Short mmCIF file of C-alpha atoms in Angstrom, two decimals:
data_model
loop_
_atom_site.label_atom_id
_atom_site.label_comp_id
_atom_site.label_asym_id
_atom_site.label_seq_id
_atom_site.Cartn_x
_atom_site.Cartn_y
_atom_site.Cartn_z
CA LYS A 697 24.79 67.13 -23.61
CA SER A 698 23.04 64.21 -21.94
CA SER A 699 20.57 63.85 -19.06
CA THR A 700 19.30 61.01 -17.03
CA SER A 701 15.73 60.90 -15.68
CA HIS A 702 14.55 58.61 -13.04
CA HIS A 703 11.16 57.23 -13.12
CA THR A 704 9.39 55.44 -10.13
CA PRO A 705 7.38 52.75 -11.35
CA PRO A 706 3.71 52.67 -10.23
CA PRO A 707 2.91 50.31 -7.33
CA SER A 708 1.90 46.92 -8.40
CA PRO A 709 -1.83 46.26 -7.59
CA GLN A 710 -2.48 44.06 -4.66
CA PRO A 711 -4.16 40.71 -5.42
CA THR A 712 -7.88 40.13 -4.60
CA MET A 713 -8.68 37.39 -2.14
CA ALA A 714 -9.60 35.18 -5.20
CA GLU A 715 -6.36 35.78 -7.07
CA ALA A 716 -4.29 35.27 -3.95
CA PHE A 717 -5.56 31.79 -3.60
CA THR A 718 -5.61 30.36 -7.10
CA SER A 719 -2.67 28.04 -6.15
CA PHE A 720 -3.37 26.56 -2.77
CA TYR A 721 -4.75 27.67 0.40
CA PRO A 722 -2.40 27.65 3.47
CA GLU A 723 -1.82 24.39 5.31
CA ILE A 724 -4.59 23.52 7.85
CA GLU A 725 -5.10 20.83 10.66
CA PRO A 726 -8.46 19.07 11.25
CA PHE A 727 -10.64 20.40 13.92
CA GLN A 728 -12.09 16.92 14.37
CA HIS A 729 -11.10 13.47 13.26
CA GLY A 730 -12.04 9.88 13.99
CA MET A 731 -12.92 6.34 13.02
CA LEU A 732 -16.35 5.36 11.88
CA GLN A 733 -17.31 1.69 11.93
CA VAL A 734 -19.12 0.99 8.62
CA SER A 735 -19.37 -2.78 8.61
CA PRO A 736 -18.44 -5.52 10.84
CA VAL A 737 -15.03 -5.51 9.20
CA HIS A 738 -14.24 -1.96 8.19
CA ALA A 739 -13.67 1.20 10.14
CA VAL A 740 -12.86 4.25 8.01
CA TYR A 741 -10.95 7.26 9.05
CA TYR A 742 -12.41 10.65 8.42
CA GLU A 743 -11.54 14.21 9.38
CA GLN A 744 -13.05 17.69 9.24
CA CYS A 745 -11.27 20.92 8.53
CA GLY A 746 -12.00 24.65 8.18
CA ASN A 747 -15.25 26.32 9.48
CA PRO A 748 -17.30 23.85 11.68
CA ASN A 749 -20.30 25.98 10.78
CA GLY A 750 -19.47 26.20 7.15
CA TYR A 751 -20.83 24.76 3.89
CA PRO A 752 -20.02 21.03 3.81
CA ILE A 753 -17.87 19.75 0.97
CA LEU A 754 -16.60 16.18 0.55
CA PHE A 755 -13.15 15.40 -0.77
CA VAL A 756 -13.08 12.02 -2.47
CA HIS A 757 -9.50 10.59 -2.94
CA GLY A 758 -8.31 8.67 -5.85
CA GLY A 759 -6.81 5.16 -6.44
CA PRO A 760 -8.89 3.30 -5.33
CA GLY A 761 -6.58 2.67 -2.36
CA GLY A 762 -4.71 5.96 -2.49
CA GLY A 763 -5.89 7.59 0.81
CA CYS A 764 -6.01 11.34 1.63
CA GLN A 765 -2.97 13.54 1.72
CA THR A 766 -2.53 16.88 3.67
CA ASN A 767 -2.57 18.90 0.64
CA ASP A 768 -5.99 17.63 -0.27
CA ARG A 769 -7.46 20.04 2.47
CA ARG A 770 -5.99 23.04 0.60
CA PHE A 771 -8.27 23.42 -2.46
CA PHE A 772 -10.92 25.09 -0.40
CA ASP A 773 -11.42 28.41 1.50
CA PRO A 774 -11.33 27.30 5.19
CA SER A 775 -13.16 30.30 6.40
CA PHE A 776 -16.30 29.24 4.29
CA PHE A 777 -16.13 25.55 3.92
CA ARG A 778 -16.55 22.60 6.25
CA ILE A 779 -14.01 20.48 4.53
CA ILE A 780 -14.69 16.61 5.08
CA LEU A 781 -12.22 14.02 3.98
CA ILE A 782 -12.47 10.18 4.23
CA ASP A 783 -9.98 7.38 3.62
CA GLN A 784 -11.92 4.73 1.78
CA ARG A 785 -12.06 1.01 2.83
CA GLY A 786 -8.57 -0.53 2.94
CA ALA A 787 -6.88 2.89 2.20
CA GLY A 788 -4.91 5.36 4.11
CA ARG A 789 -5.61 5.25 7.96
CA SER A 790 -8.62 3.11 7.51
CA LYS A 791 -8.72 -0.37 9.08
CA PRO A 792 -7.88 -3.12 8.23
CA PHE A 793 -5.13 -1.79 5.94
CA ALA A 794 -5.31 -3.03 2.39
CA SER A 795 -8.23 -5.36 2.92
CA LEU A 796 -10.30 -6.50 -0.05
CA GLU A 797 -12.97 -8.00 1.99
CA ASP A 798 -16.47 -6.44 1.55
CA ASN A 799 -14.68 -3.73 -0.60
CA THR A 800 -16.63 -2.68 -3.71
CA THR A 801 -17.81 0.50 -5.37
CA TRP A 802 -21.27 0.04 -3.80
CA HIS A 803 -19.80 -0.51 -0.34
CA LEU A 804 -17.88 2.88 -0.79
CA VAL A 805 -21.10 4.64 -1.98
CA GLU A 806 -22.92 3.53 1.02
CA ASP A 807 -20.03 4.51 3.27
CA LEU A 808 -20.24 8.10 2.10
CA GLU A 809 -23.97 7.95 2.89
CA ARG A 810 -23.30 6.79 6.37
CA LEU A 811 -20.78 9.47 6.93
CA ARG A 812 -23.16 12.16 5.68
CA ILE A 813 -25.91 10.99 7.92
CA PHE A 814 -23.50 10.60 10.94
CA LEU A 815 -22.20 14.10 10.52
CA GLY A 816 -25.79 15.57 10.31
CA ILE A 817 -25.60 16.79 6.74
CA ASN A 818 -28.66 17.02 4.50
CA LYS A 819 -26.72 17.97 1.33
CA TRP A 820 -23.17 18.57 0.38
CA ALA A 821 -20.77 19.46 -2.51
CA VAL A 822 -18.61 16.70 -3.65
CA PHE A 823 -15.13 17.10 -5.07
CA GLY A 824 -13.10 14.14 -6.58
CA GLY A 825 -10.26 13.46 -9.19
CA SER A 826 -9.09 10.25 -11.00
CA TRP A 827 -10.85 7.35 -9.15
CA GLY A 828 -12.30 10.01 -6.89
CA SER A 829 -14.26 11.30 -10.02
CA THR A 830 -15.55 7.78 -10.60
CA LEU A 831 -16.82 7.35 -6.93
CA SER A 832 -18.12 11.04 -6.86
CA LEU A 833 -20.15 10.39 -10.21
CA THR A 834 -21.34 6.94 -8.90
CA TYR A 835 -22.44 8.38 -5.49
CA ALA A 836 -24.22 11.37 -7.14
CA GLU A 837 -26.03 9.08 -9.58
CA THR A 838 -27.09 6.83 -6.69
CA HIS A 839 -28.04 9.75 -4.34
CA PRO A 840 -28.58 12.81 -6.57
CA ASP A 841 -30.78 14.58 -4.02
CA ARG A 842 -27.81 14.63 -1.65
CA VAL A 843 -25.38 16.41 -3.92
CA LYS A 844 -25.35 20.27 -4.26
CA ALA A 845 -22.55 20.44 -6.87
CA LEU A 846 -19.71 18.42 -8.26
CA ILE A 847 -16.19 19.44 -8.96
CA LEU A 848 -14.44 16.78 -10.82
CA ARG A 849 -10.81 16.22 -12.26
CA GLY A 850 -9.05 13.63 -14.37
CA ILE A 851 -12.31 11.70 -15.45
CA PHE A 852 -12.20 8.07 -15.04
CA THR A 853 -15.17 5.93 -15.63
CA LEU A 854 -13.57 2.41 -15.42
CA ARG A 855 -14.41 1.21 -18.92
CA ARG A 856 -12.48 -1.68 -20.23
CA LYS A 857 -10.65 0.38 -22.78
CA GLU A 858 -9.55 2.90 -20.32
CA LEU A 859 -7.91 0.09 -18.31
CA LEU A 860 -6.43 -1.60 -21.22
CA PHE A 861 -4.86 1.75 -22.56
CA PHE A 862 -2.91 2.14 -19.29
CA TYR A 863 -2.10 -1.29 -17.99
CA GLN A 864 -1.99 -3.33 -21.34
CA SER A 865 -1.14 -1.40 -24.38
CA GLY A 866 -1.19 2.41 -25.14
CA ALA A 867 0.68 4.32 -22.42
CA ASP A 868 3.71 2.17 -23.08
CA PHE A 869 4.23 4.00 -26.29
CA LEU A 870 4.77 7.24 -24.32
CA PHE A 871 6.68 5.72 -21.25
CA PRO A 872 8.65 2.73 -22.60
CA ASP A 873 11.33 3.20 -19.99
CA ALA A 874 8.84 3.10 -17.11
CA TRP A 875 6.90 0.34 -18.79
CA GLU A 876 9.96 -2.00 -18.58
CA SER A 877 9.82 -1.89 -14.75
CA TYR A 878 6.15 -2.36 -14.63
CA VAL A 879 6.30 -5.63 -16.78
CA ALA A 880 9.35 -6.97 -15.17
CA PRO A 881 7.70 -8.86 -12.34
CA ILE A 882 5.44 -10.77 -14.70
CA PRO A 883 6.77 -13.65 -16.85
CA GLU A 884 6.43 -13.22 -20.62
CA ASN A 885 3.84 -15.94 -21.10
CA GLU A 886 1.60 -14.13 -18.62
CA ARG A 887 1.79 -10.51 -20.09
CA HIS A 888 -1.19 -10.89 -22.52
CA ASP A 889 -3.23 -9.98 -19.37
CA MET A 890 -1.23 -7.85 -17.05
CA MET A 891 -3.97 -6.92 -14.62
CA ASP A 892 -5.04 -10.50 -14.18
CA ALA A 893 -1.33 -11.66 -13.59
CA TYR A 894 -0.71 -8.81 -11.10
CA TYR A 895 -3.95 -9.68 -9.21
CA ARG A 896 -2.93 -13.32 -8.70
CA ARG A 897 0.26 -12.05 -7.13
CA LEU A 898 -1.03 -9.17 -5.15
CA THR A 899 -3.58 -11.55 -3.51
CA GLY A 900 -1.26 -14.50 -3.37
CA PRO A 901 0.50 -16.16 -0.34
CA ASN A 902 4.06 -15.05 -1.13
CA GLU A 903 4.53 -11.92 0.92
CA ALA A 904 7.88 -10.90 -0.89
CA GLU A 905 6.30 -11.29 -4.34
CA ARG A 906 3.16 -9.45 -3.09
CA LEU A 907 5.25 -6.40 -1.88
CA ALA A 908 7.54 -6.46 -5.10
CA CYS A 909 4.43 -6.34 -7.43
CA ALA A 910 2.92 -3.69 -5.24
CA LYS A 911 5.74 -1.48 -5.66
CA ALA A 912 6.19 -2.12 -9.43
CA TRP A 913 2.40 -1.51 -10.10
CA SER A 914 2.40 1.69 -7.92
CA THR A 915 5.60 3.17 -9.39
CA TRP A 916 4.16 2.69 -12.93
CA GLU A 917 1.36 5.14 -12.07
CA MET A 918 3.56 7.58 -10.13
CA ALA A 919 6.06 7.75 -13.03
CA THR A 920 3.29 8.64 -15.53
CA CYS A 921 0.85 10.93 -13.68
CA LYS A 922 2.71 14.25 -14.34
CA LEU A 923 3.49 16.13 -17.54
CA ARG A 924 7.24 16.08 -16.41
CA VAL A 925 8.43 12.95 -14.46
CA ASP A 926 8.80 14.08 -10.78
CA PRO A 927 11.42 11.81 -8.95
CA GLU A 928 9.79 12.51 -5.63
CA VAL A 929 6.43 11.32 -6.83
CA VAL A 930 8.04 8.17 -8.49
CA ALA A 931 9.77 7.35 -5.09
CA LYS A 932 6.38 7.27 -3.44
CA GLY A 933 5.55 4.08 -5.39
CA SER A 934 8.35 2.28 -3.53
CA ASN A 935 6.93 3.21 -0.05
CA PRO A 936 5.39 -0.09 1.29
CA ASN A 937 2.95 1.70 3.36
CA PHE A 938 1.53 3.23 0.33
CA ALA A 939 2.10 0.71 -2.42
CA LEU A 940 0.56 -2.37 -0.77
CA ALA A 941 -2.84 -0.80 -0.40
CA PHE A 942 -2.83 1.24 -3.59
CA ALA A 943 -1.84 -1.72 -5.79
CA ARG A 944 -4.04 -4.39 -4.13
CA VAL A 945 -7.24 -2.24 -3.99
CA GLU A 946 -6.87 -0.73 -7.39
CA CYS A 947 -6.16 -4.10 -9.05
CA HIS A 948 -9.10 -5.66 -7.18
CA TYR A 949 -11.43 -3.17 -8.51
CA PHE A 950 -10.03 -3.30 -12.00
CA VAL A 951 -10.19 -7.04 -12.57
CA ASN A 952 -13.80 -6.92 -11.27
CA ARG A 953 -14.58 -3.99 -13.63
CA GLY A 954 -15.61 -1.74 -10.83
CA PHE A 955 -18.36 -3.97 -9.87
CA PHE A 956 -20.60 -2.14 -12.42
CA GLU A 957 -23.49 -3.83 -14.22
CA ARG A 958 -22.33 -2.50 -17.62
CA ASP A 959 -19.11 -1.14 -19.05
CA ASP A 960 -20.27 2.39 -19.69
CA GLN A 961 -22.61 2.61 -16.70
CA ILE A 962 -21.46 6.03 -15.41
CA ILE A 963 -21.87 7.90 -18.70
CA ALA A 964 -25.03 5.94 -19.50
CA ASP A 965 -26.64 6.98 -16.25
CA VAL A 966 -25.63 10.67 -16.48
CA ASP A 967 -29.32 11.75 -16.81
CA ARG A 968 -29.74 11.24 -13.18
CA ILE A 969 -27.28 14.04 -12.39
CA ARG A 970 -27.82 16.37 -15.39
CA HIS A 971 -29.45 19.03 -13.01
CA ILE A 972 -26.47 19.12 -10.65
CA PRO A 973 -24.05 22.09 -11.29
CA ALA A 974 -20.71 20.48 -12.22
CA VAL A 975 -17.16 21.55 -13.21
CA ILE A 976 -14.83 19.11 -15.00
CA VAL A 977 -11.01 19.87 -15.17
CA GLN A 978 -8.99 17.71 -17.49
CA GLY A 979 -5.19 17.82 -18.31
CA ARG A 980 -4.76 17.47 -21.98
CA TYR A 981 -1.72 15.18 -21.59
CA ASP A 982 -3.15 12.94 -18.96
CA VAL A 983 -1.89 9.48 -19.53
CA VAL A 984 -3.34 7.76 -16.55
CA CYS A 985 -6.98 8.99 -17.25
CA PRO A 986 -6.72 10.11 -21.02
CA MET A 987 -8.89 13.02 -22.11
CA ARG A 988 -10.97 10.71 -24.45
CA THR A 989 -13.03 9.71 -21.32
CA ALA A 990 -13.50 13.38 -20.19
CA TRP A 991 -14.55 14.23 -23.58
CA ASP A 992 -17.08 11.46 -23.84
CA LEU A 993 -18.62 12.65 -20.46
CA HIS A 994 -18.56 16.22 -21.73
CA ARG A 995 -20.44 15.14 -24.96
CA ALA A 996 -22.99 13.22 -22.87
CA TRP A 997 -23.34 16.01 -20.30
CA PRO A 998 -22.89 19.39 -21.85
CA GLU A 999 -24.51 21.16 -19.10
CA ALA A 1000 -21.36 20.71 -16.97
CA ASN A 1001 -18.52 23.27 -17.28
CA PHE A 1002 -15.70 21.66 -19.12
CA HIS A 1003 -12.09 22.90 -18.84
CA VAL A 1004 -9.12 21.47 -20.60
CA ILE A 1005 -5.70 22.45 -19.18
CA ASP A 1006 -3.26 22.31 -22.08
CA ALA A 1007 0.07 22.08 -20.19
CA ALA A 1008 -0.92 19.38 -17.84
CA GLY A 1009 -0.86 15.70 -17.09
CA HIS A 1010 -2.93 13.63 -14.61
CA SER A 1011 -2.01 15.05 -11.14
CA SER A 1012 -3.97 17.46 -9.36
CA SER A 1013 -0.64 19.13 -8.25
CA GLU A 1014 -0.04 20.32 -11.80
CA PRO A 1015 -0.16 24.06 -11.53
CA GLY A 1016 -2.81 24.58 -14.23
CA VAL A 1017 -4.99 21.91 -12.90
CA ARG A 1018 -4.61 22.99 -9.27
CA GLY A 1019 -5.32 26.60 -9.99
CA LYS A 1020 -8.45 25.72 -12.00
CA LEU A 1021 -9.74 23.54 -9.24
CA VAL A 1022 -9.10 26.26 -6.62
CA GLU A 1023 -10.99 28.74 -8.97
CA ALA A 1024 -13.90 26.30 -9.12
CA THR A 1025 -14.15 25.94 -5.22
CA ASN A 1026 -14.00 29.75 -5.09
CA ASN A 1027 -16.57 30.30 -7.63
CA LEU A 1028 -18.77 27.63 -5.82
CA ARG A 1029 -18.25 29.65 -2.51
CA ASP A 1030 -19.27 32.94 -4.18
CA GLN A 1031 -22.53 31.18 -5.60
CA LEU A 1032 -23.30 29.80 -2.16
CA VAL A 1033 -22.62 33.08 -0.43
CA ALA A 1034 -25.26 34.71 -2.84
CA ASP A 1035 -27.79 31.93 -1.92
CA PRO A 1036 -29.40 32.76 1.36
CA ASP A 1037 -30.82 29.37 1.70
CA ALA A 1038 -27.73 27.39 0.93
CA ILE A 1039 -26.67 26.64 4.56
CA ALA A 1040 -30.20 25.95 5.61
CA GLU A 1041 -30.46 23.37 2.81
CA ALA A 1042 -27.19 21.73 3.60
CA TYR A 1043 -28.29 21.04 7.19
CA GLY A 1044 -31.88 20.38 6.51
CA ALA A 1045 -33.20 23.52 8.34
CA THR A 1046 -36.10 25.70 7.55
CA ALA A 1047 -35.06 28.42 5.00
CA GLY A 1048 -33.73 31.36 6.89
CA SER A 1049 -33.25 29.46 10.24
CA ALA A 1050 -29.68 28.40 9.82
CA VAL A 1051 -26.71 30.42 10.72
CA SER A 1052 -24.35 31.89 8.09
CA ALA A 1053 -21.10 30.27 7.21
CA ALA A 1054 -19.29 33.41 8.38
CA PRO A 1055 -17.11 32.76 11.41
CA ALA A 1056 -18.72 35.22 13.61
CA ALA A 1057 -22.30 34.14 13.33
CA ALA A 1058 -24.69 35.57 15.82
CA ALA A 1059 -27.72 33.32 15.50
CA ALA A 1060 -28.35 30.69 18.26
CA PRO A 1061 -26.84 27.35 17.34
CA SER A 1062 -28.96 24.74 15.68
CA ARG A 1063 -29.04 21.12 16.85
CA SER A 1064 -26.48 20.16 14.17
CA GLN A 1065 -24.21 22.94 15.13
CA GLN A 1066 -24.49 21.86 18.86
CA HIS A 1067 -23.45 18.36 17.69
CA ARG A 1068 -20.41 19.84 15.86
CA GLN A 1069 -19.44 21.96 18.74
CA GLN A 1070 -19.41 18.83 20.81
CA GLN A 1071 -17.29 17.16 18.25
CA THR A 1072 -14.65 20.04 18.24
CA ARG A 1073 -14.13 19.33 22.08
CA PHE A 1074 -12.50 16.09 21.11
CA ALA A 1075 -10.35 17.57 18.32
CA ALA A 1076 -7.09 17.06 20.22
CA GLN A 1077 -7.25 13.31 19.84
CA PRO A 1078 -8.60 10.88 17.48
CA GLN A 1079 -12.23 9.47 18.23
CA VAL A 1080 -12.63 5.58 17.93
CA HIS A 1081 -16.31 4.78 17.33
CA VAL A 1082 -17.02 1.41 18.65
CA LEU A 1083 -14.55 -1.48 18.21
CA PRO A 1084 -15.79 -4.31 16.19
CA SER A 1085 -17.00 -7.47 17.69
CA ALA A 1086 -14.57 -10.22 18.79
CA ALA A 1087 -15.26 -12.16 15.69
CA SER A 1088 -14.57 -9.25 13.37
CA SER A 1089 -11.63 -7.84 15.39
CA GLY A 1090 -9.84 -11.09 14.78
CA ARG A 1091 -10.14 -10.56 11.07
CA GLN A 1092 -8.92 -6.89 11.42
CA ALA A 1093 -5.85 -8.04 13.37
CA ALA A 1094 -4.70 -10.10 10.32
CA GLY A 1095 -4.19 -6.83 8.36
CA VAL A 1096 -4.39 -7.99 4.86
CA ALA A 1097 -7.57 -9.93 4.24
CA THR A 1098 -9.06 -11.89 1.42
CA GLN A 1099 -12.61 -11.33 -0.04
CA ARG A 1100 -15.33 -13.43 1.43
CA SER A 1101 -18.68 -14.42 0.04
CA ALA A 1102 -21.38 -11.79 -0.32
CA PRO A 1103 -23.95 -11.40 2.53
CA SER A 1104 -27.23 -13.26 1.95
CA GLY A 1105 -29.71 -11.44 -0.11
CA VAL A 1106 -27.21 -9.32 -2.02
CA ARG A 1107 -27.95 -9.28 -5.78
CA THR A 1108 -25.12 -10.12 -8.08
CA LEU A 1109 -24.57 -9.89 -11.81
CA GLY A 1110 -25.21 -13.61 -12.28
CA GLY A 1111 -28.20 -13.51 -10.13
CA HIS A 1112 -26.62 -15.64 -7.49
CA THR A 1113 -24.49 -15.21 -4.40
CA PRO A 1114 -20.93 -15.87 -5.35
CA ALA A 1115 -18.61 -18.20 -3.41
CA GLU A 1116 -15.21 -17.29 -1.98
CA THR A 1117 -13.23 -15.32 -4.48
CA PRO A 1118 -10.60 -17.57 -6.24
CA GLN A 1119 -6.87 -16.21 -6.39
CA SER A 1120 -7.24 -16.09 -10.17
CA ALA A 1121 -8.62 -13.04 -11.28
CA SER A 1122 -9.85 -14.68 -14.52
CA ALA A 1123 -12.34 -16.55 -12.41
CA SER A 1124 -13.28 -13.72 -10.09
CA PRO A 1125 -17.10 -13.08 -10.02
CA ARG A 1126 -18.25 -9.69 -11.46
CA ARG A 1127 -20.68 -8.61 -8.76
CA ARG A 1128 -22.47 -5.52 -7.80
CA GLN A 1129 -23.55 -4.65 -4.24
CA VAL A 1130 -27.05 -3.00 -4.37
CA PRO A 1131 -27.49 0.07 -2.04
CA LEU A 1132 -29.38 -0.61 0.99
CA SER A 1133 -32.14 1.87 -0.16
CA GLN A 1134 -32.72 -0.18 -3.43
CA MET A 1135 -33.00 -3.57 -1.67
CA SER A 1136 -36.50 -5.25 -1.33
CA PRO A 1137 -37.80 -5.56 2.05
CA ARG A 1138 -36.78 -9.39 2.12
CA GLU A 1139 -33.28 -8.54 0.96
CA ARG A 1140 -32.94 -5.92 3.44
CA ALA A 1141 -34.04 -8.09 6.37
CA GLN A 1142 -31.73 -10.79 5.30
CA TYR A 1143 -28.80 -8.34 4.90
CA GLN A 1144 -29.58 -6.74 8.41
CA ALA A 1145 -29.78 -10.23 9.92
CA SER A 1146 -26.21 -10.93 8.65
CA LEU A 1147 -24.94 -8.07 10.82
CA PRO A 1148 -23.85 -8.22 14.48
CA PRO A 1149 -26.71 -8.45 17.00
CA ALA A 1150 -28.69 -5.45 17.66
CA GLY A 1151 -27.47 -2.94 20.15
CA VAL A 1152 -24.07 -1.18 20.86
CA MET A 1153 -23.45 0.80 23.95
CA MET A 1154 -22.47 4.36 23.33
CA ASP A 1155 -21.59 5.69 26.80
CA SER A 1156 -25.07 5.12 28.43
CA TYR A 1157 -27.11 5.55 25.28
CA GLN A 1158 -28.40 2.24 23.52
CA TYR A 1159 -27.90 2.82 19.74
CA PRO A 1160 -29.04 -0.05 17.40
CA GLN A 1161 -27.14 -0.54 14.26
CA THR A 1162 -30.09 0.18 11.97
CA HIS A 1163 -31.13 3.32 13.82
CA LEU A 1164 -29.76 5.98 11.62
CA PHE A 1165 -30.94 4.39 8.39
CA GLN A 1166 -34.35 3.69 9.62
CA LYS A 1167 -34.58 7.32 10.86
CA GLU A 1168 -33.19 8.50 7.46
CA GLU A 1169 -35.59 6.48 5.38
CA LYS A 1170 -38.57 7.76 7.34
CA ARG A 1171 -37.21 11.39 6.87
CA ILE A 1172 -36.92 10.94 3.08
CA GLN A 1173 -40.47 9.63 2.78
CA ALA A 1174 -41.96 12.33 4.99
CA GLN A 1175 -39.70 15.07 3.32
CA GLN A 1176 -38.83 16.15 6.88
CA THR A 1177 -35.63 17.72 8.05
CA ARG A 1178 -32.58 15.86 9.14
CA VAL A 1179 -31.91 12.83 11.22
CA GLN A 1180 -31.49 13.42 14.83
CA GLN A 1181 -28.02 12.81 16.17
CA PRO A 1182 -27.74 11.02 19.50
CA PRO A 1183 -26.55 12.93 22.37
CA GLY A 1184 -22.78 13.50 23.07
CA GLY A 1185 -20.22 10.89 23.49
CA HIS A 1186 -17.18 9.55 21.62
CA GLU A 1187 -18.38 6.28 20.17
CA HIS A 1188 -20.71 5.60 17.29
CA ASN A 1189 -21.72 2.62 15.30
CA VAL A 1190 -23.62 3.25 11.86
CA PHE A 1191 -23.77 -0.27 10.37
CA GLY A 1192 -26.09 -0.22 7.53
#
């Protein structure tokens, strides 16, 4: 005699909020976006997503030259964070497209500062992967008092050995099939220095050769960036709208060694940021930015939380990497929620005077919140912040520009002002732009004299180019609150 019993399984437990979003938060659109004129040549695209009154966190994209993607907004809880993204000079939606003129690491560092000041932020968290980790670390080491926390992925410090492994000899042992396509545009007698050979062609006059080399350079990285080759990602390297900026800007930075003073500058200067809470996420089988670099940074900076994802390559879209990054932003959110002064510190307010990051804050809006509320009224269309002068707009119209000589007074590695950059990368000067705050009074005066004449009309408000930085320096010296933003309007110019 047999009997059959039927058992109803217990209901599965519902995931917590943190568990529900360890992959990606839902797609989100910006509540405000615009173009910020950061030099006579460059206007950079930026956008803000999530909670306009939330804790500010900056997403720093890779490349250099990669630009931001829509999924880059989805690592963060949009109900808590004010998510800020910026396309760096020459990349993405920034203008002029693929331009190398006045485009160095130190220009980008100062652009992040200009954006922070323009948005009325005193202190923010910074999130970056690959080249984004390079720029995030460099920015934090230059302005450590402006960074609340760092979340980093796929560490890249632009040391010569890192570049040679990927572009000269090393990664080809793992991807010999993709390597053949990468070396194909370069004659055999020039393959002893692949980066130099590519740079001559990517900055040369032959448009067809320039585009072919851009596609080959970009496809090499797209083919190697994931644990398993993804055909959709590989196809991205053949998109001319992506490849030209990605390859030109990357190669420009790499042949110039990142414009750093020394090969190991980022790791050597880690003492400047040792006090900043940080999370490092590294794919064990990352070929683009091998784990050796992340390990060296970890050994020099043991205070940072270090996570190795075993079944992962370089890409932030690898499930294990993506999940750990979202977990890191959720943990940061929880820590900030527990800190009653976090929002006040972020906006330079007196402790206890700032509103909460909760959507339904009841406190009266502060001046910075009023400014952001004005910005949201223009969220339906992009804002253009002051077109460049007639002289510079002609350069922008050219689209792809070549590098010009440094502004007078700018220090260089050789102690001189370099001449026009030649087409040959082997003769390219290795120069470093000094941040405005580190220039001597004479250098600063010379630099500011090289900018357009004072005064740009913003509606009916006269707004000199140096206004924000003069106010900011006074505020730093006096340990006051934040720079006062001008009254409403669409147009702003924040030349350094």
